[in-house]
JSON list of C-alpha atoms in Angstrom, two decimals:
[
{"chain": "A", "resi": 1168, "resn": "GLY", "atom": "CA", "xyz": [47.10, 84.36, 153.85]},
{"chain": "A", "resi": 1169, "resn": "ALA", "atom": "CA", "xyz": [44.47, 85.89, 151.63]},
{"chain": "A", "resi": 1170, "resn": "GLY", "atom": "CA", "xyz": [46.68, 88.43, 149.90]},
{"chain": "A", "resi": 1171, "resn": "VAL", "atom": "CA", "xyz": [50.25, 89.16, 148.89]},
{"chain": "A", "resi": 1172, "resn": "SER", "atom": "CA", "xyz": [52.40, 89.70, 151.95]},
{"chain": "A", "resi": 1173, "resn": "GLN", "atom": "CA", "xyz": [55.58, 91.75, 151.97]},
{"chain": "A", "resi": 1174, "resn": "SER", "atom": "CA", "xyz": [58.12, 92.25, 154.71]},
{"chain": "A", "resi": 1175, "resn": "PRO", "atom": "CA", "xyz": [59.43, 94.38, 156.19]},
{"chain": "A", "resi": 1176, "resn": "SER", "atom": "CA", "xyz": [56.92, 97.21, 155.74]},
{"chain": "A", "resi": 1177, "resn": "ASN", "atom": "CA", "xyz": [59.64, 99.77, 156.25]},
{"chain": "A", "resi": 1178, "resn": "LYS", "atom": "CA", "xyz": [63.40, 99.50, 156.08]},
{"chain": "A", "resi": 1179, "resn": "VAL", "atom": "CA", "xyz": [65.97, 102.17, 156.82]},
{"chain": "A", "resi": 1180, "resn": "THR", "atom": "CA", "xyz": [69.51, 101.25, 155.89]},
{"chain": "A", "resi": 1181, "resn": "GLU", "atom": "CA", "xyz": [72.86, 102.94, 155.62]},
{"chain": "A", "resi": 1182, "resn": "LYS", "atom": "CA", "xyz": [74.39, 103.59, 152.25]},
{"chain": "A", "resi": 1183, "resn": "GLY", "atom": "CA", "xyz": [76.58, 100.68, 151.22]},
{"chain": "A", "resi": 1184, "resn": "LYS", "atom": "CA", "xyz": [74.70, 98.03, 153.18]},
{"chain": "A", "resi": 1185, "resn": "ASP", "atom": "CA", "xyz": [72.88, 95.09, 151.63]},
{"chain": "A", "resi": 1186, "resn": "VAL", "atom": "CA", "xyz": [69.13, 94.65, 152.09]},
{"chain": "A", "resi": 1187, "resn": "GLU", "atom": "CA", "xyz": [66.72, 91.79, 151.50]},
{"chain": "A", "resi": 1188, "resn": "LEU", "atom": "CA", "xyz": [63.03, 92.31, 150.80]},
{"chain": "A", "resi": 1189, "resn": "ARG", "atom": "CA", "xyz": [60.59, 89.43, 151.03]},
{"chain": "A", "resi": 1190, "resn": "CYS", "atom": "CA", "xyz": [57.39, 88.66, 149.14]},
{"chain": "A", "resi": 1191, "resn": "ASP", "atom": "CA", "xyz": [54.93, 85.90, 149.93]},
{"chain": "A", "resi": 1192, "resn": "PRO", "atom": "CA", "xyz": [52.50, 85.60, 146.99]},
{"chain": "A", "resi": 1193, "resn": "ILE", "atom": "CA", "xyz": [48.92, 84.41, 147.00]},
{"chain": "A", "resi": 1194, "resn": "SER", "atom": "CA", "xyz": [48.81, 80.63, 147.31]},
{"chain": "A", "resi": 1195, "resn": "GLY", "atom": "CA", "xyz": [48.56, 78.95, 143.92]},
{"chain": "A", "resi": 1196, "resn": "HIS", "atom": "CA", "xyz": [49.77, 81.98, 141.97]},
{"chain": "A", "resi": 1197, "resn": "THR", "atom": "CA", "xyz": [52.57, 80.97, 139.63]},
{"chain": "A", "resi": 1198, "resn": "ALA", "atom": "CA", "xyz": [53.50, 84.44, 138.36]},
{"chain": "A", "resi": 1199, "resn": "LEU", "atom": "CA", "xyz": [55.30, 86.90, 140.62]},
{"chain": "A", "resi": 1200, "resn": "TYR", "atom": "CA", "xyz": [56.39, 90.43, 139.80]},
{"chain": "A", "resi": 1201, "resn": "TRP", "atom": "CA", "xyz": [58.60, 93.02, 141.48]},
{"chain": "A", "resi": 1202, "resn": "TYR", "atom": "CA", "xyz": [58.10, 96.71, 140.79]},
{"chain": "A", "resi": 1203, "resn": "ARG", "atom": "CA", "xyz": [59.67, 99.85, 142.20]},
{"chain": "A", "resi": 1204, "resn": "GLN", "atom": "CA", "xyz": [57.77, 103.10, 142.83]},
{"chain": "A", "resi": 1205, "resn": "SER", "atom": "CA", "xyz": [59.70, 106.26, 143.48]},
{"chain": "A", "resi": 1206, "resn": "LEU", "atom": "CA", "xyz": [58.00, 109.21, 145.18]},
{"chain": "A", "resi": 1207, "resn": "GLY", "atom": "CA", "xyz": [55.12, 110.45, 143.06]},
{"chain": "A", "resi": 1208, "resn": "GLN", "atom": "CA", "xyz": [56.02, 108.17, 140.18]},
{"chain": "A", "resi": 1209, "resn": "GLY", "atom": "CA", "xyz": [54.44, 105.20, 138.45]},
{"chain": "A", "resi": 1210, "resn": "LEU", "atom": "CA", "xyz": [55.56, 101.63, 138.80]},
{"chain": "A", "resi": 1211, "resn": "GLU", "atom": "CA", "xyz": [58.88, 100.61, 137.28]},
{"chain": "A", "resi": 1212, "resn": "PHE", "atom": "CA", "xyz": [59.15, 96.94, 136.37]},
{"chain": "A", "resi": 1213, "resn": "LEU", "atom": "CA", "xyz": [62.10, 95.11, 137.89]},
{"chain": "A", "resi": 1214, "resn": "ILE", "atom": "CA", "xyz": [61.75, 91.35, 137.45]},
{"chain": "A", "resi": 1215, "resn": "TYR", "atom": "CA", "xyz": [59.14, 88.67, 136.92]},
{"chain": "A", "resi": 1216, "resn": "PHE", "atom": "CA", "xyz": [58.96, 84.95, 137.62]},
{"chain": "A", "resi": 1217, "resn": "GLN", "atom": "CA", "xyz": [56.63, 82.50, 135.91]},
{"chain": "A", "resi": 1218, "resn": "GLY", "atom": "CA", "xyz": [56.58, 78.99, 137.29]},
{"chain": "A", "resi": 1219, "resn": "ASN", "atom": "CA", "xyz": [59.86, 77.17, 136.70]},
{"chain": "A", "resi": 1220, "resn": "SER", "atom": "CA", "xyz": [60.85, 79.29, 133.71]},
{"chain": "A", "resi": 1221, "resn": "ALA", "atom": "CA", "xyz": [63.93, 81.49, 133.75]},
{"chain": "A", "resi": 1222, "resn": "PRO", "atom": "CA", "xyz": [63.00, 84.86, 135.27]},
{"chain": "A", "resi": 1223, "resn": "ASP", "atom": "CA", "xyz": [62.69, 87.97, 133.12]},
{"chain": "A", "resi": 1224, "resn": "LYS", "atom": "CA", "xyz": [65.34, 90.23, 134.64]},
{"chain": "A", "resi": 1225, "resn": "SER", "atom": "CA", "xyz": [65.17, 92.91, 131.96]},
{"chain": "A", "resi": 1226, "resn": "GLY", "atom": "CA", "xyz": [64.00, 95.62, 134.36]},
{"chain": "A", "resi": 1227, "resn": "LEU", "atom": "CA", "xyz": [66.73, 95.31, 136.97]},
{"chain": "A", "resi": 1228, "resn": "PRO", "atom": "CA", "xyz": [68.54, 98.69, 137.00]},
{"chain": "A", "resi": 1229, "resn": "SER", "atom": "CA", "xyz": [72.01, 97.38, 137.86]},
{"chain": "A", "resi": 1230, "resn": "ASP", "atom": "CA", "xyz": [73.89, 94.25, 138.85]},
{"chain": "A", "resi": 1231, "resn": "ARG", "atom": "CA", "xyz": [73.47, 95.29, 142.49]},
{"chain": "A", "resi": 1232, "resn": "PHE", "atom": "CA", "xyz": [69.89, 94.06, 142.21]},
{"chain": "A", "resi": 1233, "resn": "SER", "atom": "CA", "xyz": [68.99, 90.37, 142.20]},
{"chain": "A", "resi": 1234, "resn": "ALA", "atom": "CA", "xyz": [66.00, 88.25, 143.06]},
{"chain": "A", "resi": 1235, "resn": "GLU", "atom": "CA", "xyz": [65.20, 84.64, 143.59]},
{"chain": "A", "resi": 1236, "resn": "ARG", "atom": "CA", "xyz": [62.10, 82.62, 144.08]},
{"chain": "A", "resi": 1237, "resn": "THR", "atom": "CA", "xyz": [62.33, 79.46, 146.09]},
{"chain": "A", "resi": 1238, "resn": "GLY", "atom": "CA", "xyz": [60.02, 76.51, 145.51]},
{"chain": "A", "resi": 1239, "resn": "GLY", "atom": "CA", "xyz": [57.84, 78.55, 143.20]},
{"chain": "A", "resi": 1240, "resn": "SER", "atom": "CA", "xyz": [56.50, 80.54, 146.13]},
{"chain": "A", "resi": 1241, "resn": "VAL", "atom": "CA", "xyz": [58.34, 83.05, 148.33]},
{"chain": "A", "resi": 1242, "resn": "SER", "atom": "CA", "xyz": [60.60, 85.55, 146.58]},
{"chain": "A", "resi": 1243, "resn": "THR", "atom": "CA", "xyz": [63.45, 87.66, 147.92]},
{"chain": "A", "resi": 1244, "resn": "LEU", "atom": "CA", "xyz": [64.72, 90.83, 146.25]},
{"chain": "A", "resi": 1245, "resn": "THR", "atom": "CA", "xyz": [68.28, 91.67, 147.27]},
{"chain": "A", "resi": 1246, "resn": "ILE", "atom": "CA", "xyz": [69.94, 95.02, 146.80]},
{"chain": "A", "resi": 1247, "resn": "GLN", "atom": "CA", "xyz": [73.68, 95.05, 147.41]},
{"chain": "A", "resi": 1248, "resn": "ARG", "atom": "CA", "xyz": [75.71, 98.11, 148.36]},
{"chain": "A", "resi": 1249, "resn": "THR", "atom": "CA", "xyz": [72.61, 100.28, 148.57]},
{"chain": "A", "resi": 1250, "resn": "GLN", "atom": "CA", "xyz": [72.70, 103.82, 147.20]},
{"chain": "A", "resi": 1251, "resn": "GLN", "atom": "CA", "xyz": [70.47, 106.78, 148.04]},
{"chain": "A", "resi": 1252, "resn": "GLU", "atom": "CA", "xyz": [68.78, 106.53, 144.66]},
{"chain": "A", "resi": 1253, "resn": "ASP", "atom": "CA", "xyz": [67.55, 103.07, 145.66]},
{"chain": "A", "resi": 1254, "resn": "SER", "atom": "CA", "xyz": [65.17, 104.75, 148.13]},
{"chain": "A", "resi": 1255, "resn": "ALA", "atom": "CA", "xyz": [61.66, 103.86, 146.94]},
{"chain": "A", "resi": 1256, "resn": "VAL", "atom": "CA", "xyz": [58.70, 101.62, 147.64]},
{"chain": "A", "resi": 1257, "resn": "TYR", "atom": "CA", "xyz": [59.28, 98.10, 146.39]},
{"chain": "A", "resi": 1258, "resn": "LEU", "atom": "CA", "xyz": [56.05, 96.38, 145.39]},
{"chain": "A", "resi": 1259, "resn": "CYS", "atom": "CA", "xyz": [55.43, 92.73, 144.76]},
{"chain": "A", "resi": 1260, "resn": "ALA", "atom": "CA", "xyz": [52.47, 91.32, 142.84]},
{"chain": "A", "resi": 1261, "resn": "SER", "atom": "CA", "xyz": [51.27, 87.87, 141.91]},
{"chain": "A", "resi": 1262, "resn": "SER", "atom": "CA", "xyz": [48.81, 86.40, 139.43]},
{"chain": "A", "resi": 1263, "resn": "VAL", "atom": "CA", "xyz": [47.47, 82.97, 138.61]},
{"chain": "A", "resi": 1264, "resn": "GLY", "atom": "CA", "xyz": [49.66, 82.69, 135.55]},
{"chain": "A", "resi": 1265, "resn": "THR", "atom": "CA", "xyz": [51.17, 84.61, 132.68]},
{"chain": "A", "resi": 1266, "resn": "GLY", "atom": "CA", "xyz": [47.99, 84.68, 130.67]},
{"chain": "A", "resi": 1267, "resn": "ASN", "atom": "CA", "xyz": [46.15, 85.91, 133.73]},
{"chain": "A", "resi": 1268, "resn": "GLY", "atom": "CA", "xyz": [48.62, 88.67, 134.42]},
{"chain": "A", "resi": 1269, "resn": "ALA", "atom": "CA", "xyz": [45.85, 91.18, 133.87]},
{"chain": "A", "resi": 1270, "resn": "GLU", "atom": "CA", "xyz": [44.58, 90.16, 137.30]},
{"chain": "A", "resi": 1271, "resn": "ALA", "atom": "CA", "xyz": [47.70, 90.87, 139.27]},
{"chain": "A", "resi": 1272, "resn": "PHE", "atom": "CA", "xyz": [47.35, 91.58, 142.98]},
{"chain": "A", "resi": 1273, "resn": "PHE", "atom": "CA", "xyz": [49.80, 93.72, 144.87]},
{"chain": "A", "resi": 1274, "resn": "GLY", "atom": "CA", "xyz": [51.17, 93.65, 148.38]},
{"chain": "A", "resi": 1275, "resn": "GLN", "atom": "CA", "xyz": [51.45, 96.75, 150.53]},
{"chain": "A", "resi": 1276, "resn": "GLY", "atom": "CA", "xyz": [55.05, 97.28, 149.59]},
{"chain": "A", "resi": 1277, "resn": "THR", "atom": "CA", "xyz": [58.32, 97.75, 151.43]},
{"chain": "A", "resi": 1278, "resn": "ARG", "atom": "CA", "xyz": [59.34, 101.38, 151.88]},
{"chain": "A", "resi": 1279, "resn": "LEU", "atom": "CA", "xyz": [63.13, 101.48, 151.63]},
{"chain": "A", "resi": 1280, "resn": "THR", "atom": "CA", "xyz": [65.06, 104.50, 152.80]},
{"chain": "A", "resi": 1281, "resn": "VAL", "atom": "CA", "xyz": [68.81, 104.66, 152.26]},
{"chain": "A", "resi": 1282, "resn": "VAL", "atom": "CA", "xyz": [70.52, 107.22, 154.47]},
{"chain": "B", "resi": 137, "resn": "GLN", "atom": "CA", "xyz": [58.66, 107.91, 124.97]},
{"chain": "B", "resi": 138, "resn": "LYS", "atom": "CA", "xyz": [57.00, 105.78, 127.62]},
{"chain": "B", "resi": 139, "resn": "GLU", "atom": "CA", "xyz": [54.83, 102.92, 126.40]},
{"chain": "B", "resi": 140, "resn": "VAL", "atom": "CA", "xyz": [51.95, 104.12, 128.59]},
{"chain": "B", "resi": 141, "resn": "GLU", "atom": "CA", "xyz": [51.43, 107.85, 129.13]},
{"chain": "B", "resi": 142, "resn": "GLN", "atom": "CA", "xyz": [49.21, 109.31, 131.82]},
{"chain": "B", "resi": 143, "resn": "ASP", "atom": "CA", "xyz": [48.61, 112.89, 132.93]},
{"chain": "B", "resi": 144, "resn": "PRO", "atom": "CA", "xyz": [49.83, 113.09, 136.56]},
{"chain": "B", "resi": 145, "resn": "GLY", "atom": "CA", "xyz": [47.26, 115.70, 137.59]},
{"chain": "B", "resi": 146, "resn": "PRO", "atom": "CA", "xyz": [46.36, 116.50, 140.27]},
{"chain": "B", "resi": 147, "resn": "LEU", "atom": "CA", "xyz": [42.70, 116.51, 139.32]},
{"chain": "B", "resi": 148, "resn": "SER", "atom": "CA", "xyz": [40.31, 118.16, 141.78]},
{"chain": "B", "resi": 149, "resn": "VAL", "atom": "CA", "xyz": [36.54, 117.76, 141.41]},
{"chain": "B", "resi": 150, "resn": "PRO", "atom": "CA", "xyz": [33.51, 118.42, 143.63]},
{"chain": "B", "resi": 151, "resn": "GLU", "atom": "CA", "xyz": [31.65, 115.51, 145.18]},
{"chain": "B", "resi": 152, "resn": "GLY", "atom": "CA", "xyz": [29.10, 114.05, 142.78]},
{"chain": "B", "resi": 153, "resn": "ALA", "atom": "CA", "xyz": [30.99, 115.03, 139.63]},
{"chain": "B", "resi": 154, "resn": "ILE", "atom": "CA", "xyz": [31.76, 112.64, 136.80]},
{"chain": "B", "resi": 155, "resn": "VAL", "atom": "CA", "xyz": [35.49, 112.02, 136.61]},
{"chain": "B", "resi": 156, "resn": "SER", "atom": "CA", "xyz": [37.32, 111.11, 133.44]},
{"chain": "B", "resi": 157, "resn": "LEU", "atom": "CA", "xyz": [40.82, 109.66, 133.67]},
{"chain": "B", "resi": 158, "resn": "ASN", "atom": "CA", "xyz": [42.78, 108.91, 130.55]},
{"chain": "B", "resi": 159, "resn": "CYS", "atom": "CA", "xyz": [45.89, 107.19, 129.24]},
{"chain": "B", "resi": 160, "resn": "THR", "atom": "CA", "xyz": [47.46, 106.63, 125.86]},
{"chain": "B", "resi": 161, "resn": "TYR", "atom": "CA", "xyz": [49.73, 103.80, 124.87]},
{"chain": "B", "resi": 162, "resn": "SER", "atom": "CA", "xyz": [52.09, 103.11, 122.00]},
{"chain": "B", "resi": 163, "resn": "ASN", "atom": "CA", "xyz": [52.59, 99.33, 121.93]},
{"chain": "B", "resi": 164, "resn": "SER", "atom": "CA", "xyz": [50.14, 97.69, 119.52]},
{"chain": "B", "resi": 165, "resn": "ALA", "atom": "CA", "xyz": [50.79, 94.32, 121.18]},
{"chain": "B", "resi": 166, "resn": "PHE", "atom": "CA", "xyz": [48.93, 95.36, 124.34]},
{"chain": "B", "resi": 167, "resn": "GLN", "atom": "CA", "xyz": [45.73, 93.33, 124.66]},
{"chain": "B", "resi": 168, "resn": "TYR", "atom": "CA", "xyz": [44.69, 93.88, 128.28]},
{"chain": "B", "resi": 169, "resn": "PHE", "atom": "CA", "xyz": [44.09, 97.23, 129.92]},
{"chain": "B", "resi": 170, "resn": "MET", "atom": "CA", "xyz": [43.82, 97.67, 133.66]},
{"chain": "B", "resi": 171, "resn": "TRP", "atom": "CA", "xyz": [42.97, 100.36, 136.16]},
{"chain": "B", "resi": 172, "resn": "TYR", "atom": "CA", "xyz": [44.41, 100.32, 139.65]},
{"chain": "B", "resi": 173, "resn": "ARG", "atom": "CA", "xyz": [43.57, 102.59, 142.57]},
{"chain": "B", "resi": 174, "resn": "GLN", "atom": "CA", "xyz": [46.27, 103.42, 145.07]},
{"chain": "B", "resi": 175, "resn": "TYR", "atom": "CA", "xyz": [45.64, 105.12, 148.38]},
{"chain": "B", "resi": 176, "resn": "SER", "atom": "CA", "xyz": [48.46, 106.93, 150.09]},
{"chain": "B", "resi": 177, "resn": "ARG", "atom": "CA", "xyz": [51.08, 104.55, 151.52]},
{"chain": "B", "resi": 178, "resn": "LYS", "atom": "CA", "xyz": [49.18, 101.50, 150.26]},
{"chain": "B", "resi": 179, "resn": "GLY", "atom": "CA", "xyz": [49.72, 99.02, 147.45]},
{"chain": "B", "resi": 180, "resn": "PRO", "atom": "CA", "xyz": [47.78, 99.37, 144.17]},
{"chain": "B", "resi": 181, "resn": "GLU", "atom": "CA", "xyz": [44.34, 97.76, 144.16]},
{"chain": "B", "resi": 182, "resn": "LEU", "atom": "CA", "xyz": [42.96, 96.32, 140.93]},
{"chain": "B", "resi": 183, "resn": "LEU", "atom": "CA", "xyz": [39.68, 98.03, 140.00]},
{"chain": "B", "resi": 184, "resn": "MET", "atom": "CA", "xyz": [38.97, 96.37, 136.70]},
{"chain": "B", "resi": 185, "resn": "TYR", "atom": "CA", "xyz": [40.49, 95.19, 133.47]},
{"chain": "B", "resi": 186, "resn": "THR", "atom": "CA", "xyz": [39.34, 95.07, 129.87]},
{"chain": "B", "resi": 187, "resn": "TYR", "atom": "CA", "xyz": [40.40, 92.77, 127.10]},
{"chain": "B", "resi": 188, "resn": "SER", "atom": "CA", "xyz": [40.80, 94.46, 123.70]},
{"chain": "B", "resi": 189, "resn": "SER", "atom": "CA", "xyz": [38.48, 97.32, 122.72]},
{"chain": "B", "resi": 190, "resn": "GLY", "atom": "CA", "xyz": [35.17, 98.06, 124.35]},
{"chain": "B", "resi": 191, "resn": "ASN", "atom": "CA", "xyz": [33.54, 99.10, 127.58]},
{"chain": "B", "resi": 192, "resn": "LYS", "atom": "CA", "xyz": [33.28, 97.44, 130.96]},
{"chain": "B", "resi": 193, "resn": "GLU", "atom": "CA", "xyz": [31.14, 98.68, 133.81]},
{"chain": "B", "resi": 194, "resn": "ASP", "atom": "CA", "xyz": [31.37, 97.91, 137.52]},
{"chain": "B", "resi": 195, "resn": "GLY", "atom": "CA", "xyz": [29.12, 99.97, 139.74]},
{"chain": "B", "resi": 196, "resn": "ARG", "atom": "CA", "xyz": [30.11, 103.62, 139.45]},
{"chain": "B", "resi": 197, "resn": "PHE", "atom": "CA", "xyz": [33.19, 102.78, 137.37]},
{"chain": "B", "resi": 198, "resn": "THR", "atom": "CA", "xyz": [33.34, 102.35, 133.59]},
{"chain": "B", "resi": 199, "resn": "ALA", "atom": "CA", "xyz": [36.50, 101.43, 131.72]},
{"chain": "B", "resi": 200, "resn": "GLN", "atom": "CA", "xyz": [36.73, 102.17, 128.02]},
{"chain": "B", "resi": 201, "resn": "VAL", "atom": "CA", "xyz": [39.37, 101.12, 125.50]},
{"chain": "B", "resi": 202, "resn": "ASP", "atom": "CA", "xyz": [39.73, 102.33, 121.94]},
{"chain": "B", "resi": 203, "resn": "LYS", "atom": "CA", "xyz": [42.51, 100.33, 120.32]},
{"chain": "B", "resi": 204, "resn": "SER", "atom": "CA", "xyz": [42.26, 102.26, 117.04]},
{"chain": "B", "resi": 205, "resn": "SER", "atom": "CA", "xyz": [43.37, 105.42, 118.81]},
{"chain": "B", "resi": 206, "resn": "LYS", "atom": "CA", "xyz": [45.33, 103.63, 121.58]},
{"chain": "B", "resi": 207, "resn": "TYR", "atom": "CA", "xyz": [43.28, 105.44, 124.20]},
{"chain": "B", "resi": 208, "resn": "ILE", "atom": "CA", "xyz": [42.24, 104.13, 127.63]},
{"chain": "B", "resi": 209, "resn": "SER", "atom": "CA", "xyz": [39.68, 105.82, 129.86]},
{"chain": "B", "resi": 210, "resn": "LEU", "atom": "CA", "xyz": [38.17, 105.35, 133.29]},
{"chain": "B", "resi": 211, "resn": "PHE", "atom": "CA", "xyz": [34.96, 107.15, 134.20]},
{"chain": "B", "resi": 212, "resn": "ILE", "atom": "CA", "xyz": [33.78, 107.52, 137.77]},
{"chain": "B", "resi": 213, "resn": "ARG", "atom": "CA", "xyz": [30.15, 108.53, 138.25]},
{"chain": "B", "resi": 214, "resn": "ASP", "atom": "CA", "xyz": [28.85, 110.28, 141.35]},
{"chain": "B", "resi": 215, "resn": "SER", "atom": "CA", "xyz": [32.37, 110.69, 142.69]},
{"chain": "B", "resi": 216, "resn": "GLN", "atom": "CA", "xyz": [32.85, 110.46, 146.45]},
{"chain": "B", "resi": 217, "resn": "PRO", "atom": "CA", "xyz": [35.56, 111.80, 148.76]},
{"chain": "B", "resi": 218, "resn": "SER", "atom": "CA", "xyz": [36.55, 108.17, 149.33]},
{"chain": "B", "resi": 219, "resn": "ASP", "atom": "CA", "xyz": [37.51, 108.00, 145.64]},
{"chain": "B", "resi": 220, "resn": "SER", "atom": "CA", "xyz": [40.37, 110.40, 146.36]},
{"chain": "B", "resi": 221, "resn": "ALA", "atom": "CA", "xyz": [43.47, 108.40, 145.44]},
{"chain": "B", "resi": 222, "resn": "THR", "atom": "CA", "xyz": [46.00, 107.93, 142.67]},
{"chain": "B", "resi": 223, "resn": "TYR", "atom": "CA", "xyz": [44.68, 106.03, 139.67]},
{"chain": "B", "resi": 224, "resn": "LEU", "atom": "CA", "xyz": [47.14, 103.99, 137.64]},
{"chain": "B", "resi": 225, "resn": "CYS", "atom": "CA", "xyz": [46.44, 102.66, 134.19]},
{"chain": "B", "resi": 226, "resn": "ALA", "atom": "CA", "xyz": [48.36, 99.61, 133.01]},
{"chain": "B", "resi": 227, "resn": "SER", "atom": "CA", "xyz": [48.64, 97.60, 129.83]},
{"chain": "B", "resi": 228, "resn": "TYR", "atom": "CA", "xyz": [49.65, 94.02, 129.19]},
{"chain": "B", "resi": 229, "resn": "THR", "atom": "CA", "xyz": [50.42, 91.92, 126.13]},
{"chain": "B", "resi": 230, "resn": "GLY", "atom": "CA", "xyz": [49.42, 88.63, 127.77]},
{"chain": "B", "resi": 231, "resn": "ARG", "atom": "CA", "xyz": [53.05, 87.78, 128.34]},
{"chain": "B", "resi": 232, "resn": "ARG", "atom": "CA", "xyz": [55.76, 89.20, 130.59]},
{"chain": "B", "resi": 233, "resn": "ALA", "atom": "CA", "xyz": [54.86, 92.00, 132.95]},
{"chain": "B", "resi": 234, "resn": "LEU", "atom": "CA", "xyz": [52.37, 94.84, 133.15]},
{"chain": "B", "resi": 235, "resn": "THR", "atom": "CA", "xyz": [53.42, 98.30, 131.95]},
{"chain": "B", "resi": 236, "resn": "PHE", "atom": "CA", "xyz": [52.13, 101.16, 134.06]},
{"chain": "B", "resi": 237, "resn": "GLY", "atom": "CA", "xyz": [51.41, 104.81, 133.52]},
{"chain": "B", "resi": 238, "resn": "SER", "atom": "CA", "xyz": [52.73, 107.31, 136.05]},
{"chain": "B", "resi": 239, "resn": "GLY", "atom": "CA", "xyz": [49.35, 107.68, 137.78]},
{"chain": "B", "resi": 240, "resn": "THR", "atom": "CA", "xyz": [46.81, 110.51, 138.11]},
{"chain": "B", "resi": 241, "resn": "ARG", "atom": "CA", "xyz": [46.15, 111.93, 141.55]},
{"chain": "B", "resi": 242, "resn": "LEU", "atom": "CA", "xyz": [42.44, 112.57, 142.11]},
{"chain": "B", "resi": 243, "resn": "GLN", "atom": "CA", "xyz": [40.98, 114.70, 144.87]},
{"chain": "B", "resi": 244, "resn": "VAL", "atom": "CA", "xyz": [37.21, 114.72, 145.37]},
{"chain": "B", "resi": 245, "resn": "GLN", "atom": "CA", "xyz": [36.16, 117.71, 147.43]},
{"chain": "B", "resi": 246, "resn": "PRO", "atom": "CA", "xyz": [33.21, 117.23, 149.82]}
]
């Protein structure tokens, strides 16, 4: 596709359940970022992948959060044992490479609601 | 202290006004400065980015960076109701990830 694709668009889950959020970056983009946006807030960095390098996980808020990127393309963000404070919009972005991170393009996000 | 600070607004202006949106940052390693526009329930859309200090113009939008004062600005000329959105500034060292401000909500009144 032409842009970054995220699925699902919306997810409602019960507290304590695990969820998986998917991101399909722009073809050819080697850098991929996950951010979280709480209501009315800015974007909080979670994790970033660059090519085959080890991911930068410094933004993950707890060990319940993990992410992987398979084949340098699609990425999955997993949240285990979800809590109500995990409710937010999870945004994925991609860019051509680290040095081109200034031109990062975002998907529409996954709106996660934990009830 | 956040690395990128932005007044959350909201900012309300009449149609046709010149809008000035501003951010400050604290990390001297930032080299790239971006502005994103985000409509309600949508992902952020890159408007423009600037490398180092200086101005960059794109249509009705002008981005300005003053690295000596660590100040980032976005000016919107002849503002339109369709410009009503949240504007996010972001900064980037050239490595790792972008650091965002909290966003300024803009409302342009017809």
